[in-house]
mmCIF file of C-alpha atoms in Angstrom:
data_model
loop_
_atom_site.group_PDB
_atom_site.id
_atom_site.type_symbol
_atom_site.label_atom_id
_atom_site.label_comp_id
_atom_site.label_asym_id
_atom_site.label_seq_id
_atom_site.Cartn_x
_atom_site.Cartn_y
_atom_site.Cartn_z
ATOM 1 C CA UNK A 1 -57.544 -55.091 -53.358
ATOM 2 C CA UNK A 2 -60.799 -53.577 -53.629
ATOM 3 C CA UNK A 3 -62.701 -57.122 -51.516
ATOM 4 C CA UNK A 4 -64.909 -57.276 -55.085
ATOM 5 C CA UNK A 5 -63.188 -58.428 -57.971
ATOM 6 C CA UNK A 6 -64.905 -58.737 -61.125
ATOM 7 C CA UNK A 7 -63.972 -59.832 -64.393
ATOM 8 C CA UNK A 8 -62.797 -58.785 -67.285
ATOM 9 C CA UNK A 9 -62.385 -54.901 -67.295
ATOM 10 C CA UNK A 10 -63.341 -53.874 -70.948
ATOM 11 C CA UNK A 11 -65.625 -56.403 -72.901
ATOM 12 C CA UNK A 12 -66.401 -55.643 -77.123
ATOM 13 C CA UNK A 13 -68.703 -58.455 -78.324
ATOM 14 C CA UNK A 14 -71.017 -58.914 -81.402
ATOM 15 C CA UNK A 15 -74.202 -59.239 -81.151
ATOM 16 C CA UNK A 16 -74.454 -63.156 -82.062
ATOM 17 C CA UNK A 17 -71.741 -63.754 -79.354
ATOM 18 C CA UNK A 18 -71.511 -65.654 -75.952
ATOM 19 C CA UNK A 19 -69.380 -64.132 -73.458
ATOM 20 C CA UNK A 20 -69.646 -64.298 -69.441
ATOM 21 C CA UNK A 21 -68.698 -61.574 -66.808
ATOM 22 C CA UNK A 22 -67.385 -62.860 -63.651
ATOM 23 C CA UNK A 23 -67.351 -61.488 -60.116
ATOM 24 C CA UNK A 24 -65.557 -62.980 -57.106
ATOM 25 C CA UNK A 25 -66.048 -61.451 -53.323
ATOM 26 C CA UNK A 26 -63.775 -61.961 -50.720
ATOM 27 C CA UNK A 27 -65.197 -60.165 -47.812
ATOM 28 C CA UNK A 28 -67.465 -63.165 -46.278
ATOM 29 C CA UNK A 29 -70.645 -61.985 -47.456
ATOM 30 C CA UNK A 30 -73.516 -64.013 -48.371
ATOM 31 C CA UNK A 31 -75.144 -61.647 -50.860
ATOM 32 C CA UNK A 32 -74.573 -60.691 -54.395
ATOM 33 C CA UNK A 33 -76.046 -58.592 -56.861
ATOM 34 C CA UNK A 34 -75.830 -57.596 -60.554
ATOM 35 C CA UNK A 35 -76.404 -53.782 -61.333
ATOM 36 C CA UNK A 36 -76.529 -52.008 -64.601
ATOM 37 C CA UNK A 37 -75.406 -48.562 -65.278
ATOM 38 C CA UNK A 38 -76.058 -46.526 -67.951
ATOM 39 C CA UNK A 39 -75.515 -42.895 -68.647
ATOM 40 C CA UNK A 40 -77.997 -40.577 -67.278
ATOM 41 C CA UNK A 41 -80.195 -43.338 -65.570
ATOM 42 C CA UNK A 42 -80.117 -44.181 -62.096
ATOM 43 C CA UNK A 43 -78.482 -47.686 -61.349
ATOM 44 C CA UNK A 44 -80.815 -50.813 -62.817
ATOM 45 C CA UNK A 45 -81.049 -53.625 -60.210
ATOM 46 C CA UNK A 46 -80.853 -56.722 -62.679
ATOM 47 C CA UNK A 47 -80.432 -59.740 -60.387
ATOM 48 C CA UNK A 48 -80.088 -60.323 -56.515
ATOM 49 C CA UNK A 49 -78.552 -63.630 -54.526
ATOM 50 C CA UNK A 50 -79.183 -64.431 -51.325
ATOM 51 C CA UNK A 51 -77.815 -67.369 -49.416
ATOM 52 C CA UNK A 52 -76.870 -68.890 -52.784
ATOM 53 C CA UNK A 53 -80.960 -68.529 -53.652
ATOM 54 C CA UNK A 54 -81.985 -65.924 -56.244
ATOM 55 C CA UNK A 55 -84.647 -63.378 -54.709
ATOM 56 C CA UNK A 56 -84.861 -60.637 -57.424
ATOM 57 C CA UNK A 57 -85.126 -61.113 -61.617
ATOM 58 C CA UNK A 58 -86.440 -57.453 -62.059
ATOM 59 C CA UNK A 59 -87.954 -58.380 -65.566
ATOM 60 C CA UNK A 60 -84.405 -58.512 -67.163
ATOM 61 C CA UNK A 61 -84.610 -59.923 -70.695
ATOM 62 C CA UNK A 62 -83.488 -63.672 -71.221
ATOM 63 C CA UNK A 63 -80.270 -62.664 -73.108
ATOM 64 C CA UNK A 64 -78.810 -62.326 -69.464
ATOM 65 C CA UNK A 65 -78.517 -65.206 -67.431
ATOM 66 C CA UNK A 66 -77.070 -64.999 -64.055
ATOM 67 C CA UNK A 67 -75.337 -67.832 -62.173
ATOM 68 C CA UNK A 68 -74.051 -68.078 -58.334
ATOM 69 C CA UNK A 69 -72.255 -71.416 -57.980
ATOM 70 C CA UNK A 70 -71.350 -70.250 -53.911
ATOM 71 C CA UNK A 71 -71.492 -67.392 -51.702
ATOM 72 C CA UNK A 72 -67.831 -66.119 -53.142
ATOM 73 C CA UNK A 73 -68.819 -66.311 -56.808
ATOM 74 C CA UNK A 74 -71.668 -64.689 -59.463
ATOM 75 C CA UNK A 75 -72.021 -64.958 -63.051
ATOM 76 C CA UNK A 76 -73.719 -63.155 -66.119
ATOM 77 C CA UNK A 77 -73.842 -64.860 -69.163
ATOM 78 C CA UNK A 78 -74.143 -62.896 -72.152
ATOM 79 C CA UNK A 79 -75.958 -64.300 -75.342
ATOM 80 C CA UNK A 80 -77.307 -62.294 -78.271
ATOM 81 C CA UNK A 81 -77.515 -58.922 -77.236
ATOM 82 C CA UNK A 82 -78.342 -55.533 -78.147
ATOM 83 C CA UNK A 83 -76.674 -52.759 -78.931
ATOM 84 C CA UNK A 84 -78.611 -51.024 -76.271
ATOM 85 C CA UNK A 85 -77.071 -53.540 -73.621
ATOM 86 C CA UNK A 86 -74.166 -51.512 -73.951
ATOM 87 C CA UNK A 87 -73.778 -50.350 -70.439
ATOM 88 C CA UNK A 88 -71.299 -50.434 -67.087
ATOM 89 C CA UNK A 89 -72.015 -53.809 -65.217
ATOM 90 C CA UNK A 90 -71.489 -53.635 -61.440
ATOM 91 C CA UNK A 91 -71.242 -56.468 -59.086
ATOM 92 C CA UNK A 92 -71.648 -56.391 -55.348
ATOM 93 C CA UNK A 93 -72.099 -58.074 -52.070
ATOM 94 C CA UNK A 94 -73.258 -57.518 -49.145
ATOM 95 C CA UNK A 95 -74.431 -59.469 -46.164
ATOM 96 C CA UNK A 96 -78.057 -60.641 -45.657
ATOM 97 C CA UNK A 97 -79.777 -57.359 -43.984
ATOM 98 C CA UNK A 98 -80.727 -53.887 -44.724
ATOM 99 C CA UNK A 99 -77.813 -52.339 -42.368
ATOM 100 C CA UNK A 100 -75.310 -53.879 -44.174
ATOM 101 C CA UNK A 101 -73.704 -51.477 -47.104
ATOM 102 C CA UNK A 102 -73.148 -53.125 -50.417
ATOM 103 C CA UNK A 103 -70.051 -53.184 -51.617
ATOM 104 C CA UNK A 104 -69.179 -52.823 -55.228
ATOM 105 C CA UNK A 105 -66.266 -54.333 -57.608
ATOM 106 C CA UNK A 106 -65.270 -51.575 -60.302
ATOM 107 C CA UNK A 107 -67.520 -53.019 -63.369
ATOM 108 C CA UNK A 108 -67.033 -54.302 -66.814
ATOM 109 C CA UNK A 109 -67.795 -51.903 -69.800
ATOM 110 C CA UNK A 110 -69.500 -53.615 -71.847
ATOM 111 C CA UNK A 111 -70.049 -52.682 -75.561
ATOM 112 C CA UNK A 112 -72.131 -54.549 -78.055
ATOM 113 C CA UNK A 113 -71.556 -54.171 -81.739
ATOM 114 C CA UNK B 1 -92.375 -48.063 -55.245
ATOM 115 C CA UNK B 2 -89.637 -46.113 -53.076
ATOM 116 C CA UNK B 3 -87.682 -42.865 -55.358
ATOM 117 C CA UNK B 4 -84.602 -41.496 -54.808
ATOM 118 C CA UNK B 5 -84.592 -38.028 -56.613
ATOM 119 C CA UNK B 6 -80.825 -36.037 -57.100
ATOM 120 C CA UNK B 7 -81.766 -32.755 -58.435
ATOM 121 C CA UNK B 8 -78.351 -31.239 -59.158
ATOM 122 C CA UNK B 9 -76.889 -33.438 -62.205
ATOM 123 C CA UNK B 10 -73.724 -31.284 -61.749
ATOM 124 C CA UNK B 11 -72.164 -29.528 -58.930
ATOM 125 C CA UNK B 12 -68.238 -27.385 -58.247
ATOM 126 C CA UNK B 13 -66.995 -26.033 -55.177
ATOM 127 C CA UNK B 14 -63.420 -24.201 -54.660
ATOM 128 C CA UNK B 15 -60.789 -26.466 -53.077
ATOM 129 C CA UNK B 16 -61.329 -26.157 -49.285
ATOM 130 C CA UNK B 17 -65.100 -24.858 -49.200
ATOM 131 C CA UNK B 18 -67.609 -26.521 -48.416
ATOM 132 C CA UNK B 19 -70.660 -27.979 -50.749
ATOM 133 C CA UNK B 20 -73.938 -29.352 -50.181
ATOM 134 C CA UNK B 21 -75.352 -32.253 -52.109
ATOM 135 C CA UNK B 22 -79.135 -32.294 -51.836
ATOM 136 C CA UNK B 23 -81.402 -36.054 -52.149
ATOM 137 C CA UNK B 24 -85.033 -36.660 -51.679
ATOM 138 C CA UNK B 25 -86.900 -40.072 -51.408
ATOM 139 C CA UNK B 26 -90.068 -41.163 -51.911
ATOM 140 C CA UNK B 27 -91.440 -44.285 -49.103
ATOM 141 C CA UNK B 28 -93.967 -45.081 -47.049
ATOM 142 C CA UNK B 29 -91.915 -47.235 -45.039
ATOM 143 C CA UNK B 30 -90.601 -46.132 -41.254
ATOM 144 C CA UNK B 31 -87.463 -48.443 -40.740
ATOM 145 C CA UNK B 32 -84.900 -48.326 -43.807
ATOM 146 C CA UNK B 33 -81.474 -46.501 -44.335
ATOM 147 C CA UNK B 34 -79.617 -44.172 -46.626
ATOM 148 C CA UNK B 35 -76.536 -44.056 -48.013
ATOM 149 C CA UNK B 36 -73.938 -41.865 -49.917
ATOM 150 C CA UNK B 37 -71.938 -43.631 -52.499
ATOM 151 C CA UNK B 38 -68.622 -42.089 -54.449
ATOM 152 C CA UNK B 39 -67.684 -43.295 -57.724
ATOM 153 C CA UNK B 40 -64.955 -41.672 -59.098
ATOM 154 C CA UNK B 41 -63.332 -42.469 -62.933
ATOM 155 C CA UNK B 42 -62.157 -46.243 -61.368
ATOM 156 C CA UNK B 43 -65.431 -46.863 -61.578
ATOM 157 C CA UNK B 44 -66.059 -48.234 -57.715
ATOM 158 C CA UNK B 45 -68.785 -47.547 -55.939
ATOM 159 C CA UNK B 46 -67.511 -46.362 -52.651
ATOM 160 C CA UNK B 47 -69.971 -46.087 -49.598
ATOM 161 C CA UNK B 48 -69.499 -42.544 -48.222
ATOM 162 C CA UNK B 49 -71.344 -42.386 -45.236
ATOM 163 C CA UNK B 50 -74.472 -43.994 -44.227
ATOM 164 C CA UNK B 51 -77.512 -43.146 -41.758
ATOM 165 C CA UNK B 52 -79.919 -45.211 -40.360
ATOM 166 C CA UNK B 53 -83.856 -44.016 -40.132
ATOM 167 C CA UNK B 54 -84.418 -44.631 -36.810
ATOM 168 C CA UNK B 55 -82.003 -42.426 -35.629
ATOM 169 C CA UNK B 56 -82.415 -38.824 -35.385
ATOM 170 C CA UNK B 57 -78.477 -38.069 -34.879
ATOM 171 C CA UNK B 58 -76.952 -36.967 -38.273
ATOM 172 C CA UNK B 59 -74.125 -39.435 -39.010
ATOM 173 C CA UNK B 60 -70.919 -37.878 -39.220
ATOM 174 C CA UNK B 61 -67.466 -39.329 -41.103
ATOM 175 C CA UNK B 62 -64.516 -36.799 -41.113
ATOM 176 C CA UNK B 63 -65.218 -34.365 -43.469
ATOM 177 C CA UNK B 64 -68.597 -36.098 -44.772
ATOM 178 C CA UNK B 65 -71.744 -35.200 -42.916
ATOM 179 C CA UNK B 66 -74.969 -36.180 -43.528
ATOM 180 C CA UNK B 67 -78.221 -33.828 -42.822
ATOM 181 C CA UNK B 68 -81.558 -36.421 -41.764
ATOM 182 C CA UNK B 69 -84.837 -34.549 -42.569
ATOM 183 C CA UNK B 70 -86.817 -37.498 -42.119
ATOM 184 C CA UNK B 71 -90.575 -36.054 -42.431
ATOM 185 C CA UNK B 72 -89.036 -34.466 -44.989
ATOM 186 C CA UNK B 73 -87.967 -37.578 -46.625
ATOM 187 C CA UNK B 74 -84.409 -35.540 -47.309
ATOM 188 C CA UNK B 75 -81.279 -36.441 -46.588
ATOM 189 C CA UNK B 76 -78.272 -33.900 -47.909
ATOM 190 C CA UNK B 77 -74.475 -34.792 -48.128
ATOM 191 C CA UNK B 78 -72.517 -32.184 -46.714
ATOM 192 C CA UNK B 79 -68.262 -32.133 -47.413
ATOM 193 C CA UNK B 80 -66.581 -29.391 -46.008
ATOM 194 C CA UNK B 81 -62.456 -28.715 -46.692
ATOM 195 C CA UNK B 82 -63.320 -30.082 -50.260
ATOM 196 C CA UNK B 83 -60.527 -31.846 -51.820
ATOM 197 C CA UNK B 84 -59.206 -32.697 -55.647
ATOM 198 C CA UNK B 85 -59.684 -36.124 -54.547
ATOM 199 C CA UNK B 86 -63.557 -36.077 -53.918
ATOM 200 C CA UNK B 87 -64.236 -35.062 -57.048
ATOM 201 C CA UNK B 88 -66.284 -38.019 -58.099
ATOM 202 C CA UNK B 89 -70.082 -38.959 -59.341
ATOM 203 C CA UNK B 90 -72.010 -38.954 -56.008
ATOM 204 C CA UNK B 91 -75.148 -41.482 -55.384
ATOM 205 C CA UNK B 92 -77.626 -41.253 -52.605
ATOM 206 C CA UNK B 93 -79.290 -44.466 -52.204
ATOM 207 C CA UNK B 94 -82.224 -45.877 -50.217
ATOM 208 C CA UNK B 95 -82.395 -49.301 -48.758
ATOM 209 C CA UNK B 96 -85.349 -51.333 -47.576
ATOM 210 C CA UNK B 97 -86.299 -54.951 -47.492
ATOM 211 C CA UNK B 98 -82.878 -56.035 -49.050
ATOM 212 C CA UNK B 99 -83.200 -53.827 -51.949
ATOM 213 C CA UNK B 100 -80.936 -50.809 -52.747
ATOM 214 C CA UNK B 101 -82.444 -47.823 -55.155
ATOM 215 C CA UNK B 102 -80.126 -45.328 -56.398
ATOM 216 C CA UNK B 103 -80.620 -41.559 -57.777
ATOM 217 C CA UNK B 104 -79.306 -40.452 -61.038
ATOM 218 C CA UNK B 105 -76.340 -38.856 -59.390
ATOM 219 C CA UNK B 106 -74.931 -35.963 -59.219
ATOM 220 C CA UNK B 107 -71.517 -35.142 -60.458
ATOM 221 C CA UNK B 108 -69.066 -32.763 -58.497
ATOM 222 C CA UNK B 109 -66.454 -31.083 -59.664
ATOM 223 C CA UNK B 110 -63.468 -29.325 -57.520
ATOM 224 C CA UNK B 111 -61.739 -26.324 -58.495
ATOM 225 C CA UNK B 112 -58.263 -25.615 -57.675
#
């Protein structure tokens, strides 16, 4: 039970699809964030939640749309991407402070077709 | 904007040695902390160890020891008794004003 589960593993979609990623935390935090990865870049901050509110869109292109119905729960909705959206997706949560680690799920690979 | 630079994209170190992983930032803040994140082929993030600025004691976790250059704006991830199991991608990361940065990584390899 890694505390941040997220939702599903493997994803394959084309690029006219709609498809969501999901992340649920269960460690009591009130923080959640949506990180891209892709090969030989450093991790992409895409979306941060605090308290429910979001604080961060770090100029991320419509096609993703992030959701947080509660502290416990954060979306991404996918719609019409590119193929260069193909990427790791990492979730995580934290509590509200800069001492507090983040905490990661173990990502959805996402490829776009 | 803070940087956090990795220089070595690939490292390998004989089972039981010990290696050094080397990080630089970039900030012109004074209160903030580092961290040391594993990820290994699960894919998790794992927080390693983690140090906060303000203190000048180098934080230590069982085999996983940290070296604080803070003028320096360095901050080095020492393992010693290296095991099969670390072998991982390794991320130093930088946190200030709710925001985590990460470097590019850098990938270590252990050799039986």
């Amino acid at each position: 039970e890694t505390g941040v589960t997220q939702t599903p593993r493997h994803l394959v979609m084309g690029m006219t699809n709609k498809k969501s990623l999901k992340c649920e935390q269960h460690l009591g935090h009130n923080a959640m964030y949506w990180y891209k990865q892709s090969a030989k870049k450093p991790l992409e901050l895409m979306f941060v939640y605090s308290l429910e509110e979001r604080v961060e869109n770090n100029s991320v292109p419509s096609r993703f749309s992030p959701e947080c119905p509660n502290s416990s729960h954060l979306f991404l909705h996918l719609h019409t991407l590119q193929p260069e959206d193909s990427a790791l997706y990492l979730c995580a949560s934290s509590l509200v402070g800069d001492n507090s680690p983040l905490h990661f799920g173990n990502g959805t690979r996402l490829t776009v077709t | 904007a803070q940087t956090v630079t990795q220089s070595q994209p690939e490292m390998s170190v004989q089972e039981a040695e010990t290696v050094t992983l080397s990080c630089t930032y970039d900030t012109s803040e004074s209160d903030y902390y580092l961290f040391w994140y594993k990820q290994p082929p699960s894919r998790q993030m794992i927080l390693v160890i983690r140090q906060e600025a303000y203190k000048q004691q180098n934080a230590t976790e069982n085999r996983f020891s940290v070296n604080f250059q803070k003028a320096a704006k360095s901050f080095s991830l020492k393992i010693s008794d290296s095991q099969l199991g670390d072998a991982a991608m390794y991320f130093c990361a930088y946190r200030s004003a709710g925001y985590l940065t990460f470097g590019t990584g850098t990938r270590l390899t252990i050799i039986p």
